[in-house]
mmCIF file of C-alpha atoms in Angstrom:
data_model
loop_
_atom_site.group_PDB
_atom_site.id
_atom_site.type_symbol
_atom_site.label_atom_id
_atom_site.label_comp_id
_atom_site.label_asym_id
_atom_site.label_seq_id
_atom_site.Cartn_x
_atom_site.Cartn_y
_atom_site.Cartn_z
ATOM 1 C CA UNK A 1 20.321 -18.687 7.432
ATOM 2 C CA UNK A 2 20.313 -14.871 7.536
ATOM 3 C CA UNK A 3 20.552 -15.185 3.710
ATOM 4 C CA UNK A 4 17.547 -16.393 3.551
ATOM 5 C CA UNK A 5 15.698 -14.378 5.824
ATOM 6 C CA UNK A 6 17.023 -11.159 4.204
ATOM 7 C CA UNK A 7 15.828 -12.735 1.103
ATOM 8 C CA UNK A 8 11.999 -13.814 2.303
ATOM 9 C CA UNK A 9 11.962 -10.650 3.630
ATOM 10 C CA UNK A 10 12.375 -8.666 0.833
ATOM 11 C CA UNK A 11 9.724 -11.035 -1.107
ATOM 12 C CA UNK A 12 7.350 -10.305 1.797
ATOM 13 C CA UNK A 13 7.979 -6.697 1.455
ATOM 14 C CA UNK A 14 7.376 -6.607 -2.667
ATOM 15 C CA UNK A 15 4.019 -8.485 -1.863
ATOM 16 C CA UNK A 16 2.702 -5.969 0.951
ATOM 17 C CA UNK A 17 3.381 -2.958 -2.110
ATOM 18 C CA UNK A 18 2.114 -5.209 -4.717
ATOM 19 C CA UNK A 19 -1.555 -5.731 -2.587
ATOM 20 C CA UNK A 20 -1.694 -2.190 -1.333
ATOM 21 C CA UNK A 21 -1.081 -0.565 -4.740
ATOM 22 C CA UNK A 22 -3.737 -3.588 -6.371
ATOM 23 C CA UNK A 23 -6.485 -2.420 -2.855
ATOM 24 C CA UNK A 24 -6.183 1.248 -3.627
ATOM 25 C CA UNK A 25 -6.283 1.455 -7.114
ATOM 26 C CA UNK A 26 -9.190 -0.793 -7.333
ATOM 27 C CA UNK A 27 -10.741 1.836 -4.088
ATOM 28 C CA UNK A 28 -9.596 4.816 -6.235
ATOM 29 C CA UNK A 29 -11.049 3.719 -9.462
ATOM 30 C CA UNK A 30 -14.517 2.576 -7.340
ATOM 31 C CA UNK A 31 -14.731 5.896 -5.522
ATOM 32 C CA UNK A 32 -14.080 7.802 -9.318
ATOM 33 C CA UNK A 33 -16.994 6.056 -11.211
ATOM 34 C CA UNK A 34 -14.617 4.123 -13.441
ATOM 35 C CA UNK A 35 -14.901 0.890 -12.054
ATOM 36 C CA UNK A 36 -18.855 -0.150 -11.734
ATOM 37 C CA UNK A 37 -18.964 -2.014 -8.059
ATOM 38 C CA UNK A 38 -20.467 -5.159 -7.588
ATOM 39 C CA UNK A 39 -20.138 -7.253 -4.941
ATOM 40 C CA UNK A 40 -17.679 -9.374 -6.604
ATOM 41 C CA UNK A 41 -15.224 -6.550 -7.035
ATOM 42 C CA UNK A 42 -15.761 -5.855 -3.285
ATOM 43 C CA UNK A 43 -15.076 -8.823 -2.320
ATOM 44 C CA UNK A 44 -11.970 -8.529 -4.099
ATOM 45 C CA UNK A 45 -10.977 -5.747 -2.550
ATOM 46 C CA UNK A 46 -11.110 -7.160 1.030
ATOM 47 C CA UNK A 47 -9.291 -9.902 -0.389
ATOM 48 C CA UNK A 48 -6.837 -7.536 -1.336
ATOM 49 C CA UNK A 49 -6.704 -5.527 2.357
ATOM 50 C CA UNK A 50 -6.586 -8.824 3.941
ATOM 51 C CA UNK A 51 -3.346 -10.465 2.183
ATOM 52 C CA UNK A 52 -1.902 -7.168 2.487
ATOM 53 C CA UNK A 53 -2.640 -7.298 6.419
ATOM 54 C CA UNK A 54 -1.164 -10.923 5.962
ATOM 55 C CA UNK A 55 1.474 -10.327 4.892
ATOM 56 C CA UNK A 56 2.270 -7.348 7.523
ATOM 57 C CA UNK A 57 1.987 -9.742 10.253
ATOM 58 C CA UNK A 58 4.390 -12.162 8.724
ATOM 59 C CA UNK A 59 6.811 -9.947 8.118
ATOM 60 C CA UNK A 60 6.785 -8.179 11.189
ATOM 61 C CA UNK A 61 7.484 -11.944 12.813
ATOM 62 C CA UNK A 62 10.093 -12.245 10.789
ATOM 63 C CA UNK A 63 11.758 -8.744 11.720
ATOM 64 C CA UNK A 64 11.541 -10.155 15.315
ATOM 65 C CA UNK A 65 12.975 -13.800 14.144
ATOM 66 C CA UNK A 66 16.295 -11.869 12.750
ATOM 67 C CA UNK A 67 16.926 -9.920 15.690
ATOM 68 C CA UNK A 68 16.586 -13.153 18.021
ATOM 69 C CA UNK A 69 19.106 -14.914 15.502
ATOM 70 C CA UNK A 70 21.256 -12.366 14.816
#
């Protein structure tokens, strides 16, 4: 059971980088005139902050799951 835990959590942890790197590039190249906004592509950047906020909670849960078990 911890081996599993250890193991979501590490998933959880690639996918909070993956969606923060994806939110802030897409705010770096917005804020640099590379990327032309519409609302589309900030929509997808809220997407983007969301998941990654997500994805935070769960794996903060989590933290607290594998102290209770362990």
């Amino acid at each position: 059971m911890k081996i599993l835990f250890t193991i979501f959590e590490r998933l959880l942890y690639v996918g909070v980088n993956f969606f923060t790197v994806c939110g802030f590039l897409g705010l770096f190249l917005y804020f640099t005139d590379q990327l032309e906004a519409t609302d589309g592509d900030i929509g997808k950047f809220i997407f983007f902050c969301t998941v990654t906020l997500f994805l935070g909670i769960v794996s903060f849960i989590f933290e607290v799951l594998k102290e209770v078990i362990e």
